[in-house]
PDB file of C-alpha atoms in Angstrom:
ATOM      1  CA  UNK A 371      13.812-173.837 108.378  1.00 70.00           C
ATOM      2  CA  UNK A 372      10.058-173.547 108.800  1.00 83.00           C
ATOM      3  CA  UNK A 373       8.786-172.322 112.165  1.00 93.00           C
ATOM      4  CA  UNK A 374       6.171-173.818 114.424  1.00 96.00           C
ATOM      5  CA  UNK A 375       2.782-173.968 112.761  1.00 97.00           C
ATOM      6  CA  UNK A 376      -0.618-174.251 114.396  1.00 97.00           C
ATOM      7  CA  UNK A 377      -3.945-175.033 112.814  1.00 97.00           C
ATOM      8  CA  UNK A 378      -6.546-173.775 112.766  1.00 97.00           C
ATOM      9  CA  UNK A 379      -5.720-170.160 113.609  1.00 96.00           C
ATOM     10  CA  UNK A 380      -9.244-169.315 114.689  1.00 97.00           C
ATOM     11  CA  UNK A 381     -12.076-171.456 115.899  1.00 97.00           C
ATOM     12  CA  UNK A 382     -15.615-170.842 117.155  1.00 98.00           C
ATOM     13  CA  UNK A 383     -17.394-173.582 119.089  1.00 98.00           C
ATOM     14  CA  UNK A 384     -20.410-173.842 121.360  1.00 98.00           C
ATOM     15  CA  UNK A 385     -20.548-175.106 124.911  1.00 98.00           C
ATOM     16  CA  UNK A 386     -20.480-178.864 125.214  1.00 98.00           C
ATOM     17  CA  UNK A 387     -18.680-179.454 121.942  1.00 98.00           C
ATOM     18  CA  UNK A 388     -15.161-180.779 121.673  1.00 98.00           C
ATOM     19  CA  UNK A 389     -12.238-179.363 119.738  1.00 98.00           C
ATOM     20  CA  UNK A 390      -8.885-180.590 118.436  1.00 98.00           C
ATOM     21  CA  UNK A 391      -5.972-178.267 117.834  1.00 98.00           C
ATOM     22  CA  UNK A 392      -2.849-179.184 115.902  1.00 98.00           C
ATOM     23  CA  UNK A 393       0.777-178.167 116.250  1.00 98.00           C
ATOM     24  CA  UNK A 394       3.665-178.966 113.911  1.00 98.00           C
ATOM     25  CA  UNK A 395       7.046-178.340 115.546  1.00 97.00           C
ATOM     26  CA  UNK A 396      10.250-177.196 113.940  1.00 96.00           C
ATOM     27  CA  UNK A 397      11.878-180.056 112.080  1.00 95.00           C
ATOM     28  CA  UNK A 398      14.059-182.086 114.429  1.00 93.00           C
ATOM     29  CA  UNK A 399      12.453-180.841 117.624  1.00 94.00           C
ATOM     30  CA  UNK A 400      11.141-183.654 119.784  1.00 94.00           C
ATOM     31  CA  UNK A 401       9.448-181.658 122.518  1.00 95.00           C
ATOM     32  CA  UNK A 402       6.106-179.903 122.165  1.00 96.00           C
ATOM     33  CA  UNK A 403       4.544-177.912 124.996  1.00 96.00           C
ATOM     34  CA  UNK A 404       1.078-176.411 125.114  1.00 97.00           C
ATOM     35  CA  UNK A 405      -0.009-173.255 126.915  1.00 97.00           C
ATOM     36  CA  UNK A 406      -3.300-171.486 127.490  1.00 97.00           C
ATOM     37  CA  UNK A 407      -3.397-167.685 127.504  1.00 96.00           C
ATOM     38  CA  UNK A 408      -6.406-165.747 128.829  1.00 96.00           C
ATOM     39  CA  UNK A 409      -6.799-162.121 129.925  1.00 92.00           C
ATOM     40  CA  UNK A 410      -7.718-163.196 133.438  1.00 90.00           C
ATOM     41  CA  UNK A 411      -5.233-165.992 134.157  1.00 93.00           C
ATOM     42  CA  UNK A 412      -2.441-165.053 131.792  1.00 93.00           C
ATOM     43  CA  UNK A 413      -0.240-167.801 130.411  1.00 95.00           C
ATOM     44  CA  UNK A 414      -0.552-171.238 131.961  1.00 96.00           C
ATOM     45  CA  UNK A 415       1.264-174.460 131.188  1.00 95.00           C
ATOM     46  CA  UNK A 416      -0.979-177.271 129.961  1.00 97.00           C
ATOM     47  CA  UNK A 417       1.352-180.180 129.177  1.00 95.00           C
ATOM     48  CA  UNK A 418       4.507-181.254 127.435  1.00 96.00           C
ATOM     49  CA  UNK A 419       5.080-184.169 125.095  1.00 96.00           C
ATOM     50  CA  UNK A 420       8.428-185.681 124.263  1.00 94.00           C
ATOM     51  CA  UNK A 421       8.955-188.624 121.941  1.00 93.00           C
ATOM     52  CA  UNK A 422       5.226-189.429 121.945  1.00 95.00           C
ATOM     53  CA  UNK A 423       4.998-189.485 125.752  1.00 95.00           C
ATOM     54  CA  UNK A 424       3.447-186.926 128.060  1.00 95.00           C
ATOM     55  CA  UNK A 425       6.358-185.833 130.192  1.00 93.00           C
ATOM     56  CA  UNK A 426       4.784-183.075 132.248  1.00 93.00           C
ATOM     57  CA  UNK A 427       1.308-181.818 133.011  1.00 95.00           C
ATOM     58  CA  UNK A 428      -0.055-178.595 134.433  1.00 94.00           C
ATOM     59  CA  UNK A 429      -3.043-178.133 136.673  1.00 94.00           C
ATOM     60  CA  UNK A 430      -5.899-178.485 134.201  1.00 96.00           C
ATOM     61  CA  UNK A 431      -8.931-180.790 134.334  1.00 97.00           C
ATOM     62  CA  UNK A 432      -9.000-184.070 132.473  1.00 96.00           C
ATOM     63  CA  UNK A 433     -11.103-182.488 129.715  1.00 98.00           C
ATOM     64  CA  UNK A 434      -7.787-181.240 128.368  1.00 98.00           C
ATOM     65  CA  UNK A 435      -5.739-183.950 126.732  1.00 97.00           C
ATOM     66  CA  UNK A 436      -3.132-184.304 124.077  1.00 97.00           C
ATOM     67  CA  UNK A 437      -0.973-186.648 122.129  1.00 97.00           C
ATOM     68  CA  UNK A 438       2.132-186.647 120.033  1.00 98.00           C
ATOM     69  CA  UNK A 439       2.804-188.590 116.886  1.00 97.00           C
ATOM     70  CA  UNK A 440       5.976-190.267 115.697  1.00 95.00           C
ATOM     71  CA  UNK A 441       6.817-187.247 113.513  1.00 94.00           C
ATOM     72  CA  UNK A 442       6.595-185.050 116.660  1.00 95.00           C
ATOM     73  CA  UNK A 443       3.404-183.325 115.520  1.00 97.00           C
ATOM     74  CA  UNK A 444       1.073-182.851 118.440  1.00 98.00           C
ATOM     75  CA  UNK A 445      -2.637-182.454 118.932  1.00 98.00           C
ATOM     76  CA  UNK A 446      -4.526-181.039 121.860  1.00 98.00           C
ATOM     77  CA  UNK A 447      -8.128-181.952 122.565  1.00 98.00           C
ATOM     78  CA  UNK A 448     -10.635-180.225 124.789  1.00 98.00           C
ATOM     79  CA  UNK A 449     -13.876-182.049 125.444  1.00 96.00           C
ATOM     80  CA  UNK A 450     -17.159-180.681 126.785  1.00 97.00           C
ATOM     81  CA  UNK A 451     -16.168-177.093 126.102  1.00 98.00           C
ATOM     82  CA  UNK A 452     -16.981-174.414 128.663  1.00 98.00           C
ATOM     83  CA  UNK A 453     -17.169-170.653 128.186  1.00 97.00           C
ATOM     84  CA  UNK A 454     -14.006-170.306 130.248  1.00 96.00           C
ATOM     85  CA  UNK A 455     -12.059-172.333 127.711  1.00 98.00           C
ATOM     86  CA  UNK A 456     -12.101-169.340 125.371  1.00 98.00           C
ATOM     87  CA  UNK A 457      -8.442-168.487 125.049  1.00 97.00           C
ATOM     88  CA  UNK A 458      -5.375-168.328 122.861  1.00 97.00           C
ATOM     89  CA  UNK A 459      -3.733-171.742 122.800  1.00 98.00           C
ATOM     90  CA  UNK A 460      -0.033-171.682 122.087  1.00 97.00           C
ATOM     91  CA  UNK A 461       2.319-174.503 121.368  1.00 97.00           C
ATOM     92  CA  UNK A 462       6.088-174.372 121.558  1.00 96.00           C
ATOM     93  CA  UNK A 463       8.775-176.752 120.396  1.00 96.00           C
ATOM     94  CA  UNK A 464      12.380-177.390 121.357  1.00 93.00           C
ATOM     95  CA  UNK A 465      15.053-180.073 120.986  1.00 91.00           C
ATOM     96  CA  UNK A 466      15.019-181.638 124.411  1.00 83.00           C
ATOM     97  CA  UNK A 467      12.273-179.705 126.180  1.00 82.00           C
ATOM     98  CA  UNK A 468      11.746-179.551 129.900  1.00 79.00           C
ATOM     99  CA  UNK A 469      11.867-175.766 129.706  1.00 78.00           C
ATOM    100  CA  UNK A 470      15.631-175.918 130.016  1.00 82.00           C
ATOM    101  CA  UNK A 471      16.339-174.454 126.598  1.00 86.00           C
ATOM    102  CA  UNK A 472      14.903-171.889 124.202  1.00 90.00           C
ATOM    103  CA  UNK A 473      11.388-172.691 123.090  1.00 92.00           C
ATOM    104  CA  UNK A 474       9.989-171.623 119.728  1.00 94.00           C
ATOM    105  CA  UNK A 475       6.342-170.657 119.725  1.00 95.00           C
ATOM    106  CA  UNK A 476       3.696-170.932 117.062  1.00 96.00           C
ATOM    107  CA  UNK A 477       1.231-168.107 116.314  1.00 95.00           C
ATOM    108  CA  UNK A 478      -1.476-169.749 118.386  1.00 96.00           C
ATOM    109  CA  UNK A 479      -5.045-170.884 117.885  1.00 97.00           C
ATOM    110  CA  UNK A 480      -7.672-168.485 119.153  1.00 97.00           C
ATOM    111  CA  UNK A 481     -10.676-170.427 120.443  1.00 98.00           C
ATOM    112  CA  UNK A 482     -13.978-168.758 121.164  1.00 98.00           C
ATOM    113  CA  UNK A 483     -16.623-170.765 122.990  1.00 98.00           C
ATOM    114  CA  UNK A 484     -20.186-169.450 122.727  1.00 97.00           C
TER     115      UNK A 484
ATOM    116  CA  UNK B 769       3.732-171.926 145.202  1.00 88.00           C
ATOM    117  CA  UNK B 770       5.705-169.829 142.745  1.00 92.00           C
ATOM    118  CA  UNK B 771       4.280-166.435 141.826  1.00 95.00           C
ATOM    119  CA  UNK B 772       5.782-164.166 139.191  1.00 97.00           C
ATOM    120  CA  UNK B 773       4.994-160.467 139.128  1.00 97.00           C
ATOM    121  CA  UNK B 774       5.840-157.853 136.542  1.00 97.00           C
ATOM    122  CA  UNK B 775       5.754-154.168 137.252  1.00 93.00           C
ATOM    123  CA  UNK B 776       4.711-151.910 135.636  1.00 92.00           C
ATOM    124  CA  UNK B 777       1.828-153.418 133.691  1.00 95.00           C
ATOM    125  CA  UNK B 778       2.304-150.790 130.991  1.00 96.00           C
ATOM    126  CA  UNK B 779       5.008-148.351 130.050  1.00 95.00           C
ATOM    127  CA  UNK B 780       5.191-145.637 127.410  1.00 97.00           C
ATOM    128  CA  UNK B 781       8.481-143.906 126.643  1.00 96.00           C
ATOM    129  CA  UNK B 782       9.880-141.798 123.803  1.00 97.00           C
ATOM    130  CA  UNK B 783      12.176-143.372 121.258  1.00 97.00           C
ATOM    131  CA  UNK B 784      15.856-143.474 122.163  1.00 97.00           C
ATOM    132  CA  UNK B 785      15.442-143.890 125.897  1.00 97.00           C
ATOM    133  CA  UNK B 786      17.035-146.673 127.886  1.00 97.00           C
ATOM    134  CA  UNK B 787      14.511-148.555 130.002  1.00 96.00           C
ATOM    135  CA  UNK B 788      14.218-151.311 132.578  1.00 97.00           C
ATOM    136  CA  UNK B 789      11.448-153.855 132.953  1.00 97.00           C
ATOM    137  CA  UNK B 790      11.090-155.644 136.256  1.00 97.00           C
ATOM    138  CA  UNK B 791      10.197-159.222 137.137  1.00 98.00           C
ATOM    139  CA  UNK B 792       9.988-160.659 140.632  1.00 98.00           C
ATOM    140  CA  UNK B 793       9.426-164.232 141.799  1.00 97.00           C
ATOM    141  CA  UNK B 794       8.571-165.614 145.218  1.00 95.00           C
ATOM    142  CA  UNK B 795      10.427-168.947 145.164  1.00 93.00           C
ATOM    143  CA  UNK B 796      14.158-168.841 144.529  1.00 92.00           C
ATOM    144  CA  UNK B 797      14.256-172.562 143.642  1.00 91.00           C
ATOM    145  CA  UNK B 798      14.315-171.919 139.917  1.00 93.00           C
ATOM    146  CA  UNK B 799      16.195-173.658 137.129  1.00 92.00           C
ATOM    147  CA  UNK B 800      16.174-170.622 134.862  1.00 94.00           C
ATOM    148  CA  UNK B 801      14.442-167.303 134.172  1.00 96.00           C
ATOM    149  CA  UNK B 802      13.254-166.495 130.687  1.00 96.00           C
ATOM    150  CA  UNK B 803      12.188-163.317 128.916  1.00 97.00           C
ATOM    151  CA  UNK B 804       9.859-163.261 125.935  1.00 97.00           C
ATOM    152  CA  UNK B 805       8.138-160.689 123.796  1.00 97.00           C
ATOM    153  CA  UNK B 806       4.661-161.028 122.351  1.00 97.00           C
ATOM    154  CA  UNK B 807       3.466-158.978 119.411  1.00 94.00           C
ATOM    155  CA  UNK B 808      -0.286-158.523 118.804  1.00 87.00           C
ATOM    156  CA  UNK B 809      -1.780-161.460 116.962  1.00 79.00           C
ATOM    157  CA  UNK B 810       1.441-163.417 117.141  1.00 81.00           C
ATOM    158  CA  UNK B 811       3.008-166.004 119.346  1.00 85.00           C
ATOM    159  CA  UNK B 812       5.880-165.490 121.724  1.00 94.00           C
ATOM    160  CA  UNK B 813       9.501-164.898 120.818  1.00 95.00           C
ATOM    161  CA  UNK B 814      12.197-165.969 123.227  1.00 95.00           C
ATOM    162  CA  UNK B 815      14.579-163.105 124.024  1.00 97.00           C
ATOM    163  CA  UNK B 816      16.914-164.277 126.754  1.00 97.00           C
ATOM    164  CA  UNK B 817      17.275-167.291 129.017  1.00 95.00           C
ATOM    165  CA  UNK B 818      19.315-166.979 132.212  1.00 96.00           C
ATOM    166  CA  UNK B 819      20.360-170.161 133.969  1.00 93.00           C
ATOM    167  CA  UNK B 820      20.088-170.100 137.754  1.00 93.00           C
ATOM    168  CA  UNK B 821      23.886-170.122 138.024  1.00 93.00           C
ATOM    169  CA  UNK B 822      24.240-167.039 135.822  1.00 94.00           C
ATOM    170  CA  UNK B 823      23.925-163.388 136.733  1.00 95.00           C
ATOM    171  CA  UNK B 824      23.116-161.944 133.334  1.00 95.00           C
ATOM    172  CA  UNK B 825      22.697-162.536 129.637  1.00 96.00           C
ATOM    173  CA  UNK B 826      23.035-160.136 126.737  1.00 97.00           C
ATOM    174  CA  UNK B 827      21.705-160.073 123.206  1.00 96.00           C
ATOM    175  CA  UNK B 828      22.213-156.963 121.150  1.00 97.00           C
ATOM    176  CA  UNK B 829      20.515-154.044 122.882  1.00 98.00           C
ATOM    177  CA  UNK B 830      18.985-156.331 125.498  1.00 98.00           C
ATOM    178  CA  UNK B 831      20.502-157.279 128.814  1.00 98.00           C
ATOM    179  CA  UNK B 832      18.781-159.412 131.415  1.00 97.00           C
ATOM    180  CA  UNK B 833      20.001-159.857 134.966  1.00 97.00           C
ATOM    181  CA  UNK B 834      19.070-162.371 137.621  1.00 97.00           C
ATOM    182  CA  UNK B 835      19.338-162.097 141.391  1.00 96.00           C
ATOM    183  CA  UNK B 836      17.983-165.300 142.897  1.00 94.00           C
ATOM    184  CA  UNK B 837      18.544-164.233 146.470  1.00 92.00           C
ATOM    185  CA  UNK B 838      16.248-161.246 146.100  1.00 95.00           C
ATOM    186  CA  UNK B 839      13.876-162.962 143.680  1.00 96.00           C
ATOM    187  CA  UNK B 840      14.325-160.385 140.973  1.00 97.00           C
ATOM    188  CA  UNK B 841      15.188-160.156 137.303  1.00 98.00           C
ATOM    189  CA  UNK B 842      15.421-157.083 135.119  1.00 98.00           C
ATOM    190  CA  UNK B 843      15.368-156.637 131.377  1.00 98.00           C
ATOM    191  CA  UNK B 844      17.325-153.613 130.206  1.00 98.00           C
ATOM    192  CA  UNK B 845      16.602-152.243 126.740  1.00 98.00           C
ATOM    193  CA  UNK B 846      19.099-149.739 125.399  1.00 98.00           C
ATOM    194  CA  UNK B 847      18.294-147.033 122.875  1.00 98.00           C
ATOM    195  CA  UNK B 848      14.658-148.057 122.500  1.00 97.00           C
ATOM    196  CA  UNK B 849      13.039-148.077 119.056  1.00 97.00           C
ATOM    197  CA  UNK B 850       9.389-148.101 117.925  1.00 96.00           C
ATOM    198  CA  UNK B 851       9.915-151.723 116.832  1.00 96.00           C
ATOM    199  CA  UNK B 852      10.492-152.635 120.471  1.00 97.00           C
ATOM    200  CA  UNK B 853       6.817-151.966 121.169  1.00 97.00           C
ATOM    201  CA  UNK B 854       5.334-155.238 122.389  1.00 97.00           C
ATOM    202  CA  UNK B 855       4.319-157.035 125.553  1.00 97.00           C
ATOM    203  CA  UNK B 856       7.283-158.415 127.457  1.00 98.00           C
ATOM    204  CA  UNK B 857       6.799-161.476 129.631  1.00 98.00           C
ATOM    205  CA  UNK B 858       9.089-163.175 132.075  1.00 97.00           C
ATOM    206  CA  UNK B 859       8.746-166.766 133.206  1.00 96.00           C
ATOM    207  CA  UNK B 860      10.467-168.786 135.907  1.00 95.00           C
ATOM    208  CA  UNK B 861      11.158-172.497 135.486  1.00 92.00           C
ATOM    209  CA  UNK B 862      10.821-174.426 138.729  1.00 86.00           C
ATOM    210  CA  UNK B 863      13.785-176.690 139.446  1.00 83.00           C
ATOM    211  CA  UNK B 864      11.591-179.543 140.654  1.00 83.00           C
ATOM    212  CA  UNK B 865       8.506-179.593 138.434  1.00 82.00           C
ATOM    213  CA  UNK B 866      10.082-178.019 135.324  1.00 85.00           C
ATOM    214  CA  UNK B 867       6.989-175.952 134.620  1.00 89.00           C
ATOM    215  CA  UNK B 868       7.187-172.350 133.495  1.00 91.00           C
ATOM    216  CA  UNK B 869       5.314-169.909 135.733  1.00 94.00           C
ATOM    217  CA  UNK B 870       4.548-166.710 133.876  1.00 96.00           C
ATOM    218  CA  UNK B 871       4.225-163.089 134.814  1.00 97.00           C
ATOM    219  CA  UNK B 872       1.302-161.074 133.449  1.00 97.00           C
ATOM    220  CA  UNK B 873       3.603-159.024 131.238  1.00 97.00           C
ATOM    221  CA  UNK B 874       4.553-155.390 130.710  1.00 98.00           C
ATOM    222  CA  UNK B 875       3.027-153.694 127.687  1.00 97.00           C
ATOM    223  CA  UNK B 876       5.686-151.414 126.260  1.00 98.00           C
ATOM    224  CA  UNK B 877       4.981-148.578 123.837  1.00 97.00           C
ATOM    225  CA  UNK B 878       7.858-146.674 122.271  1.00 97.00           C
ATOM    226  CA  UNK B 879       6.718-143.349 120.864  1.00 97.00           C
ATOM    227  CA  UNK B 880       8.488-142.108 117.700  1.00 94.00           C
TER     228      UNK B 880
END
């Protein structure tokens, strides 16, 4: 069974631009969670989607948004990029989500904002 | 507010040694405690998940324990191998908001 895939793997943007990241979960998984990883703040929870609905949200500004499609694929969007948004963005999928079961992570998208 | 701490931040040991990684959390109201490893340039791999009602979980050479009353979890690695070199992260799932709060990780190097 194919693992979690994320595209693109690397991305360079400039301040003020917007970016969309994509995550394809393991087949059959309905939950997709997104995390931001930076050297200073470590790993932080962004949000979780389940059956096309945002089920949980971390403490990030509204510039960070996401959505989930009927095939469970998810996208994350960051608008008006800031230098501090440079990070590794990870998505994870699981059957029922909610953090109550094993999550399977993708390789991440490394975003650099100049 | 939940805070998760991992000590030490880095650890280097010779191959074959048994070792313990530590994770502490400030709020005992957790649903579970999870251990992951992260290899350079790769995502995270789930190692063990301990439910709040459990005391420990084992997988191969790995054993994780949980003591909610003291706010501590340990990951025991037996007979370490160079392939165990990675960053190990623990994360606590709050039992009300169901959000994982992560430690900063312990970077482990196993010397051949």
